[in-house]
Tab-separated table of C-alpha atoms in Angstrom:
chain	number	residue	atom	x	y	z
Q	1	MET	CA	192.396	-22.111	-65.013
Q	2	LYS	CA	194.442	-24.036	-67.414
Q	3	THR	CA	196.176	-26.670	-66.383
Q	4	ALA	CA	198.537	-29.621	-67.539
Q	5	ILE	CA	199.012	-33.042	-66.476
Q	6	ILE	CA	201.678	-34.956	-68.073
Q	7	GLY	CA	201.701	-38.640	-67.885
Q	8	SER	CA	198.388	-41.300	-67.438
Q	9	GLY	CA	199.389	-43.257	-64.507
Q	10	VAL	CA	197.832	-43.560	-61.253
Q	11	ALA	CA	199.720	-40.378	-60.305
Q	12	ALA	CA	197.749	-38.604	-63.096
Q	13	VAL	CA	194.037	-40.515	-61.897
Q	14	GLY	CA	195.066	-39.117	-58.009
Q	15	VAL	CA	195.557	-35.407	-59.581
Q	16	LEU	CA	192.531	-35.661	-61.444
Q	17	ARG	CA	190.524	-37.181	-59.118
Q	18	ALA	CA	191.224	-33.702	-56.546
Q	19	LEU	CA	190.685	-31.504	-59.760
Q	20	ASN	CA	187.437	-33.096	-60.245
Q	21	GLU	CA	186.407	-32.362	-56.794
Q	22	TRP	CA	188.261	-28.939	-55.506
Q	23	GLY	CA	189.166	-27.110	-59.591
Q	24	THR	CA	186.561	-25.171	-60.298
Q	25	ASP	CA	186.721	-24.174	-63.833
Q	26	THR	CA	189.922	-25.654	-64.539
Q	27	GLU	CA	190.264	-26.959	-68.284
Q	28	VAL	CA	192.687	-30.147	-68.263
Q	29	THR	CA	195.010	-30.793	-70.818
Q	30	LEU	CA	196.632	-34.822	-70.929
Q	31	ILE	CA	200.480	-35.013	-72.291
Q	32	ASP	CA	201.699	-38.733	-72.188
Q	33	ILE	CA	203.785	-40.335	-74.701
Q	34	GLY	CA	200.401	-42.665	-75.362
Q	35	GLU	CA	202.295	-46.267	-77.093
Q	36	GLU	CA	199.590	-49.203	-77.300
Q	37	ALA	CA	200.017	-51.389	-74.391
Q	38	ALA	CA	199.475	-54.566	-75.879
Q	39	GLY	CA	200.840	-57.458	-77.863
Q	40	GLU	CA	200.208	-59.132	-81.037
Q	41	LEU	CA	197.852	-61.236	-79.768
Q	42	GLN	CA	195.562	-58.807	-78.370
Q	43	THR	CA	191.640	-58.741	-78.824
Q	44	ALA	CA	188.955	-55.872	-79.174
Q	45	GLU	CA	187.091	-58.976	-77.244
Q	46	PRO	CA	190.002	-60.976	-75.250
Q	47	ALA	CA	187.571	-62.784	-73.282
Q	48	GLY	CA	185.333	-64.125	-76.303
Q	49	THR	CA	188.723	-65.795	-77.718
Q	50	TRP	CA	189.910	-66.973	-74.664
Q	51	THR	CA	190.396	-70.483	-75.908
Q	52	LYS	CA	192.722	-73.406	-75.789
Q	53	GLU	CA	193.997	-72.444	-78.550
Q	54	TYR	CA	193.908	-68.861	-78.156
Q	55	TYR	CA	195.969	-70.209	-74.828
Q	56	GLN	CA	198.819	-72.242	-77.141
Q	57	GLN	CA	198.662	-69.265	-79.997
Q	58	LEU	CA	199.737	-66.741	-76.765
Q	59	TYR	CA	202.651	-68.811	-75.399
Q	60	SER	CA	204.009	-70.108	-78.321
Q	61	TYR	CA	204.073	-66.160	-79.552
Q	62	ILE	CA	205.346	-65.147	-75.719
Q	63	ARG	CA	208.352	-68.078	-75.636
Q	64	LYS	CA	209.402	-66.854	-79.231
Q	65	ARG	CA	209.765	-63.210	-78.922
Q	66	TYR	CA	211.164	-63.495	-75.012
Q	67	GLY	CA	213.557	-66.708	-74.922
Q	68	PHE	CA	213.254	-68.401	-71.480
Q	69	ALA	CA	214.015	-66.685	-68.321
Q	70	PHE	CA	212.964	-68.042	-64.518
Q	71	PRO	CA	210.451	-66.170	-63.753
Q	72	PRO	CA	208.910	-66.330	-66.871
Q	73	PRO	CA	208.165	-62.828	-67.730
Q	74	LYS	CA	204.460	-61.996	-66.863
Q	75	THR	CA	203.288	-59.928	-70.406
Q	76	LEU	CA	199.824	-58.144	-71.665
Q	77	PHE	CA	198.091	-60.311	-74.013
Q	78	GLY	CA	202.185	-61.025	-75.407
Q	79	ALA	CA	203.446	-57.676	-74.435
Q	80	ASP	CA	205.694	-56.757	-72.095
Q	81	PRO	CA	206.829	-53.406	-70.996
Q	82	PRO	CA	209.516	-50.948	-71.990
Q	83	LYS	CA	213.117	-51.025	-70.365
Q	84	ARG	CA	215.318	-48.304	-70.267
Q	85	ASN	CA	218.934	-49.550	-69.697
Q	86	VAL	CA	220.994	-48.953	-66.983
Q	87	LEU	CA	224.702	-48.643	-67.213
Q	88	ASP	CA	226.427	-51.606	-65.299
Q	89	TRP	CA	223.343	-53.167	-64.140
Q	90	GLY	CA	220.984	-54.150	-67.145
Q	91	ASN	CA	217.366	-53.237	-68.672
Q	92	VAL	CA	214.525	-51.978	-65.804
Q	93	TRP	CA	211.000	-50.940	-66.654
Q	94	GLU	CA	209.679	-47.870	-68.381
Q	95	SER	CA	206.031	-46.073	-68.339
Q	96	ARG	CA	205.559	-45.158	-72.275
Q	97	ALA	CA	201.284	-46.266	-72.309
Q	98	ARG	CA	198.114	-44.982	-71.624
Q	99	GLY	CA	197.711	-46.136	-68.046
Q	100	GLY	CA	201.363	-46.619	-67.718
Q	101	LEU	CA	202.845	-49.851	-65.708
Q	102	THR	CA	199.637	-50.218	-64.034
Q	103	ASN	CA	198.798	-51.872	-67.729
Q	104	TYR	CA	201.630	-55.094	-66.357
Q	105	TRP	CA	200.786	-54.563	-62.745
Q	106	GLY	CA	199.738	-57.140	-60.278
Q	107	GLY	CA	197.187	-55.493	-58.851
Q	108	SER	CA	198.901	-55.362	-55.618
Q	109	LEU	CA	196.938	-51.651	-53.187
Q	110	LEU	CA	197.891	-51.537	-49.885
Q	111	PRO	CA	198.654	-47.883	-47.777
Q	112	LEU	CA	202.184	-47.883	-46.463
Q	113	SER	CA	203.231	-49.689	-42.994
Q	114	THR	CA	203.256	-47.749	-40.100
Q	115	ALA	CA	206.638	-48.314	-40.145
Q	116	GLU	CA	207.516	-47.009	-43.177
Q	117	PHE	CA	206.580	-43.368	-42.630
Q	118	ARG	CA	209.373	-43.313	-39.840
Q	119	ASP	CA	211.359	-41.085	-42.105
Q	120	TRP	CA	207.922	-39.342	-43.831
Q	121	SER	CA	207.120	-35.463	-43.708
Q	122	VAL	CA	204.260	-36.386	-44.244
Q	123	THR	CA	201.683	-38.970	-41.717
Q	124	ALA	CA	199.234	-41.624	-42.251
Q	125	ASP	CA	196.910	-38.571	-40.997
Q	126	ASP	CA	197.964	-36.735	-43.854
Q	127	LEU	CA	197.422	-39.768	-46.634
Q	128	ALA	CA	194.479	-41.072	-44.679
Q	129	PRO	CA	191.804	-38.634	-46.748
Q	130	TYR	CA	192.743	-39.003	-50.280
Q	131	TYR	CA	194.055	-42.770	-49.872
Q	132	SER	CA	189.682	-42.940	-49.302
Q	133	ARG	CA	188.862	-40.820	-52.247
Q	134	ALA	CA	191.750	-42.776	-54.500
Q	135	VAL	CA	189.900	-46.579	-53.316
Q	136	ASP	CA	186.293	-45.087	-54.371
Q	137	MET	CA	187.996	-45.238	-57.650
Q	138	MET	CA	189.957	-48.178	-57.718
Q	139	GLY	CA	188.579	-50.613	-55.346
Q	140	MET	CA	190.635	-52.792	-53.017
Q	141	THR	CA	189.979	-56.038	-52.043
Q	142	GLY	CA	190.435	-57.575	-48.643
Q	143	SER	CA	189.011	-58.407	-45.392
Q	144	GLN	CA	189.561	-56.519	-41.535
Q	145	ASP	CA	192.794	-59.220	-39.980
Q	146	ALA	CA	196.160	-59.549	-38.501
Q	147	LEU	CA	197.658	-57.835	-41.446
Q	148	ASP	CA	195.862	-54.243	-40.247
Q	149	GLU	CA	198.173	-54.862	-37.063
Q	150	LEU	CA	200.919	-53.264	-39.338
Q	151	LEU	CA	199.369	-51.585	-41.945
Q	152	CYS	CA	198.249	-47.022	-41.396
Q	153	GLY	CA	194.763	-48.241	-42.105
Q	154	ASN	CA	191.538	-50.984	-43.583
Q	155	TYR	CA	190.334	-49.026	-46.879
Q	156	VAL	CA	188.946	-52.445	-48.292
Q	157	ASN	CA	185.912	-52.057	-49.960
Q	158	ARG	CA	185.228	-55.774	-51.783
Q	159	PRO	CA	185.234	-58.906	-50.894
Q	160	PRO	CA	187.946	-60.748	-50.708
Q	161	LEU	CA	189.723	-63.313	-52.900
Q	162	GLU	CA	188.476	-67.133	-53.125
Q	163	THR	CA	191.843	-68.377	-52.122
Q	164	PRO	CA	192.297	-72.345	-51.742
Q	165	PRO	CA	192.518	-74.272	-48.368
Q	166	ILE	CA	196.241	-74.319	-48.418
Q	167	ILE	CA	196.299	-70.294	-48.489
Q	168	ASP	CA	194.240	-70.480	-45.805
Q	169	ALA	CA	196.342	-72.978	-44.041
Q	170	LEU	CA	198.965	-71.016	-44.423
Q	171	ALA	CA	198.092	-67.712	-43.715
Q	172	ALA	CA	196.705	-69.216	-39.966
Q	173	SER	CA	199.860	-70.450	-38.694
Q	174	VAL	CA	201.920	-67.709	-39.748
Q	175	ASN	CA	199.442	-65.525	-37.324
Q	176	LYS	CA	200.215	-68.503	-34.281
Q	177	SER	CA	204.128	-67.818	-35.096
Q	178	ASP	CA	205.886	-66.084	-31.639
Q	179	SER	CA	206.557	-62.899	-32.347
Q	180	GLY	CA	209.039	-61.615	-30.131
Q	181	GLY	CA	211.703	-62.080	-31.610
Q	182	PRO	CA	213.809	-59.266	-34.738
Q	183	TYR	CA	210.470	-59.352	-37.004
Q	184	THR	CA	207.275	-60.261	-36.104
Q	185	LEU	CA	205.261	-61.682	-39.620
Q	186	ARG	CA	201.578	-61.172	-39.903
Q	187	ALA	CA	199.720	-62.359	-42.965
Q	188	GLY	CA	196.676	-61.116	-44.565
Q	189	ALA	CA	194.309	-60.893	-47.628
Q	190	SER	CA	195.331	-60.098	-50.433
Q	191	ARG	CA	194.488	-56.136	-51.067
Q	192	LEU	CA	194.351	-56.447	-54.752
Q	193	ALA	CA	192.631	-53.655	-57.584
Q	194	LEU	CA	190.660	-56.327	-58.000
Q	195	GLU	CA	186.592	-56.634	-59.221
Q	196	THR	CA	185.442	-59.053	-56.951
Q	197	ARG	CA	182.770	-57.767	-56.885
Q	198	GLN	CA	179.569	-60.582	-57.692
Q	199	GLY	CA	177.311	-59.244	-61.008
Q	200	HIS	CA	180.163	-56.903	-62.543
Q	201	HIS	CA	180.909	-57.556	-66.152
Q	202	ASN	CA	184.498	-57.561	-65.184
Q	203	GLN	CA	184.313	-59.630	-62.652
Q	204	CYS	CA	187.593	-61.968	-61.361
Q	205	ASP	CA	186.834	-65.311	-63.184
Q	206	TYR	CA	189.042	-67.588	-62.176
Q	207	SER	CA	190.774	-68.203	-64.841
Q	208	GLY	CA	194.312	-68.411	-63.687
Q	209	ALA	CA	195.525	-66.351	-66.237
Q	210	CYS	CA	196.417	-62.758	-65.034
Q	211	MET	CA	200.207	-63.304	-66.247
Q	212	VAL	CA	199.771	-63.440	-69.661
Q	213	GLY	CA	196.833	-60.833	-69.474
Q	214	CYS	CA	192.952	-60.625	-68.022
Q	215	PRO	CA	191.131	-62.195	-69.775
Q	216	ASN	CA	187.861	-59.905	-68.173
Q	217	ASN	CA	189.790	-57.017	-67.339
Q	218	ALA	CA	189.093	-57.139	-64.036
Q	219	ILE	CA	192.401	-55.875	-62.389
Q	220	TYR	CA	192.697	-52.493	-62.696
Q	221	SER	CA	194.394	-50.404	-65.106
Q	222	ALA	CA	194.386	-46.599	-64.919
Q	223	LYS	CA	193.680	-45.769	-68.546
Q	224	ARG	CA	190.053	-47.227	-68.174
Q	225	ASP	CA	189.632	-44.215	-65.186
Q	226	ILE	CA	192.440	-41.866	-67.835
Q	227	ASP	CA	188.897	-43.078	-70.299
Q	228	ARG	CA	186.367	-42.382	-67.852
Q	229	PHE	CA	187.998	-39.061	-66.998
Q	230	THR	CA	188.024	-37.813	-70.685
Q	231	SER	CA	184.409	-39.348	-71.631
Q	232	ASP	CA	182.548	-36.672	-68.764
Q	233	GLY	CA	184.741	-34.053	-70.220
Q	234	ASN	CA	187.468	-33.600	-67.264
Q	235	ILE	CA	189.855	-33.531	-69.864
Q	236	ALA	CA	189.769	-31.102	-72.227
Q	237	ARG	CA	192.149	-31.872	-74.596
Q	238	THR	CA	194.539	-35.128	-75.265
Q	239	VAL	CA	198.230	-34.280	-77.082
Q	240	THR	CA	200.134	-37.384	-77.494
Q	241	GLY	CA	204.105	-36.557	-77.194
Q	242	LYS	CA	207.045	-36.523	-75.297
Q	243	VAL	CA	207.605	-33.819	-72.585
Q	244	LEU	CA	211.001	-32.435	-72.935
Q	245	ALA	CA	210.975	-29.589	-70.608
Q	246	PHE	CA	208.920	-27.067	-69.344
Q	247	ASP	CA	209.791	-23.090	-69.107
Q	248	PRO	CA	209.492	-22.708	-64.945
Q	249	GLY	CA	209.051	-19.118	-65.795
Q	250	LYS	CA	206.599	-19.268	-68.465
Q	251	ARG	CA	205.011	-22.532	-67.253
Q	252	THR	CA	205.090	-23.688	-71.100
Q	253	LEU	CA	205.983	-27.395	-72.205
Q	254	GLN	CA	208.685	-28.409	-74.531
Q	255	VAL	CA	206.275	-31.946	-76.307
Q	256	GLU	CA	208.524	-33.526	-78.716
Q	257	SER	CA	206.321	-35.595	-81.506
Q	258	ASN	CA	207.630	-37.494	-84.369
Q	259	ASN	CA	210.648	-36.236	-83.907
Q	260	LYS	CA	209.071	-32.708	-84.241
Q	261	GLN	CA	209.072	-29.705	-81.051
Q	262	GLN	CA	206.398	-28.284	-80.523
Q	263	THR	CA	205.686	-25.539	-76.802
Q	264	ILE	CA	202.002	-25.160	-75.681
Q	265	GLY	CA	200.933	-23.544	-72.676
Q	266	PRO	CA	201.230	-21.864	-70.515
Q	267	TYR	CA	199.481	-23.327	-67.886
Q	268	ASP	CA	198.659	-22.171	-64.986
Q	269	ARG	CA	198.737	-24.744	-62.908
Q	270	ILE	CA	201.358	-28.575	-63.953
Q	271	TYR	CA	201.168	-31.202	-62.893
Q	272	LEU	CA	204.070	-34.139	-63.419
Q	273	CYS	CA	202.733	-37.352	-63.040
Q	274	ALA	CA	205.381	-39.529	-66.112
Q	275	GLY	CA	206.430	-41.868	-63.441
Q	276	CYS	CA	208.970	-41.743	-60.931
Q	277	ILE	CA	212.178	-41.608	-64.771
Q	278	GLY	CA	210.248	-39.584	-66.661
Q	279	SER	CA	209.091	-37.000	-64.314
Q	280	THR	CA	213.058	-36.598	-63.113
Q	281	GLU	CA	214.273	-36.703	-66.360
Q	282	ILE	CA	211.755	-33.863	-67.096
Q	283	VAL	CA	213.113	-31.460	-64.472
Q	284	MET	CA	216.356	-32.583	-65.242
Q	285	ARG	CA	215.549	-30.848	-68.493
Q	286	SER	CA	214.022	-27.580	-67.321
Q	287	MET	CA	216.014	-26.702	-64.431
Q	288	ASN	CA	219.511	-27.113	-65.921
Q	289	ILE	CA	220.463	-30.423	-63.506
Q	290	THR	CA	223.272	-32.326	-65.477
Q	291	ASP	CA	223.938	-35.073	-62.477
Q	292	GLY	CA	223.446	-35.232	-59.158
Q	293	LEU	CA	219.992	-36.904	-58.723
Q	294	GLU	CA	219.679	-40.685	-57.475
Q	295	MET	CA	216.456	-42.794	-57.839
Q	296	ALA	CA	215.962	-46.213	-55.223
Q	297	ASP	CA	214.241	-49.347	-56.014
Q	298	ASN	CA	213.585	-52.165	-54.168
Q	299	THR	CA	215.495	-56.184	-54.162
Q	300	VAL	CA	213.104	-58.199	-54.563
Q	301	TYR	CA	213.690	-62.231	-54.248
Q	302	SER	CA	211.682	-65.160	-55.053
Q	303	PHE	CA	211.360	-68.463	-53.062
Q	304	PRO	CA	210.136	-71.732	-53.168
Q	305	ILE	CA	207.057	-73.039	-49.804
Q	306	LEU	CA	206.623	-76.298	-49.378
Q	307	TYR	CA	203.594	-77.948	-47.477
Q	308	LEU	CA	204.556	-81.220	-46.663
Q	309	GLY	CA	201.476	-82.046	-44.125
Q	310	ARG	CA	198.298	-83.943	-44.931
Q	311	GLY	CA	196.678	-83.232	-48.040
Q	312	VAL	CA	195.035	-79.692	-48.173
Q	313	SER	CA	191.327	-80.556	-49.860
Q	314	GLY	CA	189.820	-78.096	-52.090
Q	315	SER	CA	193.115	-76.837	-54.019
Q	316	LEU	CA	193.407	-79.274	-56.962
Q	317	ASP	CA	190.593	-77.052	-58.911
Q	318	ASP	CA	191.532	-75.394	-62.558
Q	319	LYS	CA	190.037	-72.552	-60.776
Q	320	TYR	CA	192.127	-70.454	-59.425
Q	321	PHE	CA	193.460	-66.412	-59.331
Q	322	GLY	CA	196.981	-66.546	-60.757
Q	323	LEU	CA	199.045	-63.481	-59.118
Q	324	THR	CA	198.916	-62.720	-54.993
Q	325	ASN	CA	197.156	-64.670	-53.483
Q	326	LEU	CA	198.298	-63.478	-50.501
Q	327	ILE	CA	200.155	-61.133	-48.018
Q	328	MET	CA	202.536	-60.624	-45.753
Q	329	GLY	CA	204.148	-57.733	-43.238
Q	330	CYS	CA	207.618	-58.247	-41.670
Q	331	ALA	CA	207.786	-55.572	-39.116
Q	332	PRO	CA	211.382	-55.100	-37.360
Q	333	SER	CA	211.413	-54.978	-33.804
Q	334	GLU	CA	213.828	-53.039	-33.274
Q	335	PRO	CA	213.672	-49.524	-34.851
Q	336	ASP	CA	217.234	-48.541	-37.013
Q	337	ASN	CA	215.869	-52.110	-39.624
Q	338	ARG	CA	212.944	-51.652	-41.938
Q	339	PHE	CA	209.458	-53.418	-43.159
Q	340	ALA	CA	209.865	-55.622	-45.446
Q	341	PHE	CA	206.623	-57.188	-47.426
Q	342	LEU	CA	205.957	-60.234	-49.134
Q	343	GLN	CA	203.687	-61.897	-51.578
Q	344	VAL	CA	202.340	-65.750	-52.377
Q	345	TYR	CA	201.511	-67.100	-54.971
Q	346	LEU	CA	199.750	-70.058	-56.168
Q	347	ASN	CA	201.697	-73.139	-58.453
Q	348	TYR	CA	199.753	-71.511	-60.983
Q	349	ASP	CA	200.150	-72.873	-64.831
Q	350	HIS	CA	201.887	-70.106	-65.878
Q	351	MET	CA	205.346	-71.171	-64.482
Q	352	TRP	CA	205.256	-74.290	-66.521
Q	353	ARG	CA	203.166	-73.722	-69.375
Q	354	TYR	CA	206.019	-71.294	-70.370
Q	355	PHE	CA	208.610	-74.120	-70.839
Q	356	MET	CA	207.040	-76.726	-71.784
Q	357	PRO	CA	206.177	-77.650	-75.544
Q	358	VAL	CA	202.072	-77.445	-76.081
Q	359	SER	CA	201.652	-81.050	-76.862
Q	360	SER	CA	202.666	-81.513	-73.562
Q	361	TRP	CA	200.188	-79.864	-71.628
Q	362	ARG	CA	197.549	-82.157	-71.370
Q	363	ALA	CA	199.226	-84.972	-69.722
Q	364	PHE	CA	201.305	-82.684	-67.463
Q	365	GLN	CA	197.945	-81.465	-65.663
Q	366	PRO	CA	196.474	-83.741	-63.592
Q	367	LEU	CA	200.640	-82.715	-61.556
Q	368	ALA	CA	199.948	-79.298	-61.853
Q	369	ARG	CA	197.432	-79.423	-59.976
Q	370	TYR	CA	198.871	-82.447	-57.579
Q	371	ALA	CA	201.828	-79.376	-57.082
Q	372	ARG	CA	199.304	-76.672	-56.673
Q	373	ALA	CA	198.448	-78.189	-52.898
Q	374	ARG	CA	202.471	-78.881	-52.101
Q	375	ILE	CA	204.382	-75.647	-53.534
Q	376	LEU	CA	203.927	-71.812	-53.009
Q	377	TRP	CA	205.774	-69.400	-54.124
Q	378	GLY	CA	207.181	-66.523	-51.982
Q	379	ARG	CA	208.165	-63.141	-53.096
Q	380	VAL	CA	210.061	-60.630	-50.365
Q	381	PHE	CA	210.797	-57.028	-50.734
Q	382	THR	CA	212.682	-55.045	-49.255
Q	383	HIS	CA	213.429	-51.374	-48.338
Q	384	GLY	CA	215.391	-48.697	-50.348
Q	385	ASP	CA	218.247	-49.264	-47.442
Q	386	HIS	CA	218.434	-52.093	-48.421
Q	387	SER	CA	218.066	-52.588	-52.777
Q	388	GLN	CA	219.588	-51.205	-55.421
Q	389	ARG	CA	220.364	-47.029	-56.073
Q	390	TYR	CA	220.675	-45.408	-59.644
Q	391	GLY	CA	221.848	-42.663	-60.948
Q	392	PHE	CA	220.592	-39.859	-63.628
Q	393	GLN	CA	223.158	-37.905	-65.775
Q	394	LEU	CA	222.009	-35.425	-68.358
Q	395	SER	CA	225.073	-34.749	-71.455
Q	396	GLY	CA	225.613	-31.535	-72.355
Q	397	ASN	CA	224.127	-33.220	-76.317
Q	398	GLY	CA	220.514	-33.506	-74.081
Q	399	SER	CA	221.008	-37.670	-73.949
Q	400	PHE	CA	219.666	-38.613	-70.428
Q	401	SER	CA	221.253	-41.914	-69.484
Q	402	MET	CA	220.985	-44.023	-65.686
Q	403	ASN	CA	223.745	-46.197	-64.234
Q	404	ILE	CA	223.663	-48.156	-61.575
Q	405	LEU	CA	225.455	-46.780	-57.815
Q	406	ARG	CA	225.000	-48.671	-55.140
Q	407	LYS	CA	223.947	-52.401	-55.688
Q	408	PRO	CA	221.736	-54.764	-52.945
Q	409	THR	CA	222.674	-55.729	-49.882
Q	410	PRO	CA	222.115	-59.822	-50.136
Q	411	ILE	CA	218.917	-60.714	-48.240
Q	412	ARG	CA	221.215	-62.827	-46.105
Q	413	LYS	CA	223.112	-60.090	-44.975
Q	414	ILE	CA	220.155	-58.512	-43.854
Q	415	PRO	CA	220.350	-59.426	-39.964
Q	416	ASN	CA	218.130	-61.430	-39.012
Q	417	LEU	CA	215.620	-61.079	-41.912
Q	418	TRP	CA	215.317	-64.135	-43.746
Q	419	GLN	CA	215.963	-66.089	-40.767
Q	420	SER	CA	212.609	-64.596	-39.348
Q	421	ILE	CA	210.812	-65.363	-42.783
Q	422	ARG	CA	212.070	-68.935	-42.766
Q	423	ARG	CA	211.242	-69.400	-39.141
Q	424	GLY	CA	207.593	-67.417	-39.302
Q	425	ILE	CA	206.433	-69.520	-42.109
Q	426	GLY	CA	207.719	-72.561	-41.263
Q	427	GLY	CA	205.387	-74.722	-39.410
Q	428	GLY	CA	202.106	-76.222	-39.785
Q	429	GLY	CA	203.109	-78.199	-42.316
Q	430	PHE	CA	205.009	-75.633	-44.077
Q	431	PHE	CA	208.537	-74.996	-45.064
Q	432	VAL	CA	211.042	-72.798	-47.120
Q	433	PRO	CA	214.232	-74.220	-47.722
Q	434	ASN	CA	217.495	-73.092	-47.035
Q	435	ILE	CA	218.233	-72.411	-50.317
Q	436	GLY	CA	218.272	-69.134	-52.804
Q	437	PRO	CA	216.203	-66.561	-52.798
Q	438	VAL	CA	216.241	-65.919	-56.795
Q	439	ARG	CA	216.875	-61.999	-56.721
Q	440	HIS	CA	215.286	-59.907	-59.590
Q	441	LYS	CA	216.259	-57.234	-61.332
Q	442	THR	CA	214.322	-55.217	-60.597
Q	443	SER	CA	210.671	-54.261	-59.185
Q	444	SER	CA	209.800	-51.512	-61.025
Q	445	HIS	CA	208.865	-49.691	-57.512
Q	446	TYR	CA	211.344	-46.567	-58.004
Q	447	ALA	CA	211.037	-43.530	-55.833
Q	448	ALA	CA	213.291	-40.778	-53.724
Q	449	SER	CA	214.557	-39.335	-56.594
Q	450	MET	CA	213.232	-35.501	-55.130
Q	451	PRO	CA	212.685	-36.237	-51.872
Q	452	LEU	CA	209.382	-33.842	-50.377
Q	453	GLY	CA	210.694	-31.057	-48.185
Q	454	LYS	CA	214.451	-31.988	-49.507
Q	455	GLY	CA	215.643	-29.141	-51.285
Q	456	LEU	CA	214.026	-29.100	-54.757
Q	457	VAL	CA	210.732	-30.250	-54.333
Q	458	ASP	CA	209.090	-29.036	-51.249
Q	459	VAL	CA	206.723	-30.815	-48.983
Q	460	ASN	CA	203.877	-30.219	-51.500
Q	461	GLY	CA	205.132	-31.302	-54.364
Q	462	GLN	CA	205.876	-27.504	-55.721
Q	463	VAL	CA	209.519	-27.488	-57.940
Q	464	ALA	CA	208.480	-24.919	-59.386
Q	465	SER	CA	206.320	-21.513	-59.101
Q	466	GLY	CA	202.878	-23.799	-60.190
Q	467	VAL	CA	204.863	-27.028	-61.190
Q	468	TYR	CA	204.132	-30.090	-59.227
Q	469	VAL	CA	205.499	-33.058	-58.603
Q	470	CYS	CA	203.270	-35.892	-57.920
Q	471	ASP	CA	204.869	-39.372	-58.678
Q	472	SER	CA	206.786	-41.429	-56.467
Q	473	ALA	CA	210.201	-39.371	-57.818
Q	474	VAL	CA	209.025	-37.194	-53.820
Q	475	PHE	CA	208.373	-39.997	-52.011
Q	476	PRO	CA	211.406	-39.558	-48.594
Q	477	ASP	CA	212.513	-42.653	-49.427
Q	478	SER	CA	211.676	-46.104	-51.065
Q	479	PRO	CA	208.961	-48.013	-48.686
Q	480	ALA	CA	208.876	-52.148	-49.532
Q	481	THR	CA	204.756	-52.022	-49.668
Q	482	SER	CA	203.880	-51.406	-53.120
Q	483	LEU	CA	204.313	-47.394	-54.054
Q	484	THR	CA	201.157	-47.782	-56.199
Q	485	PHE	CA	198.005	-46.611	-53.398
Q	486	THR	CA	200.530	-44.384	-51.773
Q	487	ILE	CA	201.074	-42.588	-55.675
Q	488	ALA	CA	197.755	-41.901	-56.085
Q	489	ALA	CA	197.282	-40.965	-52.533
Q	490	ASN	CA	199.569	-38.296	-52.243
Q	491	ALA	CA	199.091	-37.113	-55.981
Q	492	CYS	CA	195.942	-36.383	-54.938
Q	493	ARG	CA	197.235	-34.257	-52.035
Q	494	ILE	CA	199.289	-32.500	-54.205
Q	495	ALA	CA	196.786	-31.371	-56.154
Q	496	HIS	CA	194.067	-30.436	-53.280
Q	497	ARG	CA	197.516	-28.343	-51.489
Q	498	SER	CA	197.785	-26.389	-54.463
Q	499	ILE	CA	194.292	-25.280	-55.294
Q	500	SER	CA	193.760	-25.449	-51.050
Q	501	GLU	CA	193.475	-21.542	-50.911
Q	502	THR	CA	189.689	-21.864	-52.412
Q	503	PRO	CA	187.618	-21.670	-49.721
Q	504	GLY	CA	185.892	-24.914	-48.085
Q	505	SER	CA	188.360	-27.047	-49.434
Q	506	THR	CA	189.805	-29.134	-46.377
Q	507	PRO	CA	188.688	-32.828	-47.047
């Protein structure tokens, strides 16, 4: 059985997980653009060179390369993700490297909330066995806590983050808040794809440097699983190049590499895992679709959370985790409203080191430690119903482009949401100023260009005979909750269903 997987992000990992368990006698070819996701300051052993001098060099490089922006860019040792332009909107992130956007992400790993399955033809029960398989590979930090009231299951299998007392105080305050309003806020430990187990060589060391690149490789990247599947013999061949199209009848692939095109295949099965943008482009070229497909995004806003109470001991340590320290769900009481997802960050050093000259770092450090005990940063993601939508066009000369179709609904105009967030977080000495919040151009959470069971793609991801779309392009909508875990689980489900005629294959 000859199989082709296009792409190397978490969707590809989910497919490989299914093929490894159920796809006996499968010869896998992985086709990927294969660009290196690393900056000029990437080293073979980052942790071995993670010194004060390296920090200084890295920040000087980032400022020179990217200028000044708020919030400061998250990078991978100086590199940020490639961009694709959206007409009349700006640039959005695009996956072109081994491991996809997991090279740059923050590690957020959650199942969807119960409310977000409302319009899906796939249920939480359908995905449960595949969530379990995905978490076995990726790992998930967290605990059993109040957040479980809102999510469709608890898949935590690694210890929670070590968080400072200010984070614990905020969680306790939020979970005491009144749940009788338009939205219920519940807070819990961060569910992250992060190594927190004692004794592991890539265990998080709480350096706080997460925004410029993890020195210990503690944050999950799909690249590591792809490399492992390759070394274990589960990937027989890797082809470097961009897949332009598939032939729906012959199941061959047209691949471009170094400005030359070749046809490879045929294959018994083809799995499209190129990311929502990449898979949509391939399907449009293959099926002669020139326009009409739309992609949803999540609007994301940042806002400050001030702590005005008594000093919280233990919040001034230089050792801390620089990405999401706390997660909140914002569940609507009315069925017509949509779930919102919140992340809370410390006032990490990246916030000021990016803007300030290296010569001032030493003098500013004591104030920065104090600020971490008084200032937190919230990020709220809104559902695709309230967010921007993009359109795709394929011209007669073969060029592929995107444009903005709908701009996001400002968070203040989403009924009761911003008020509920301020009320739910406010209390216990915490206060959310009624300013902003600052809207970002994109969250990189793209989805729903070819929804499952809505015509082009069936409920099991099949777009043509033996060709399956396995990434977030097939989501029925764009949930506010981070997509990564559900992408991996649903890709595993689709791949399993594609070979489910095998006796005894029920998970």
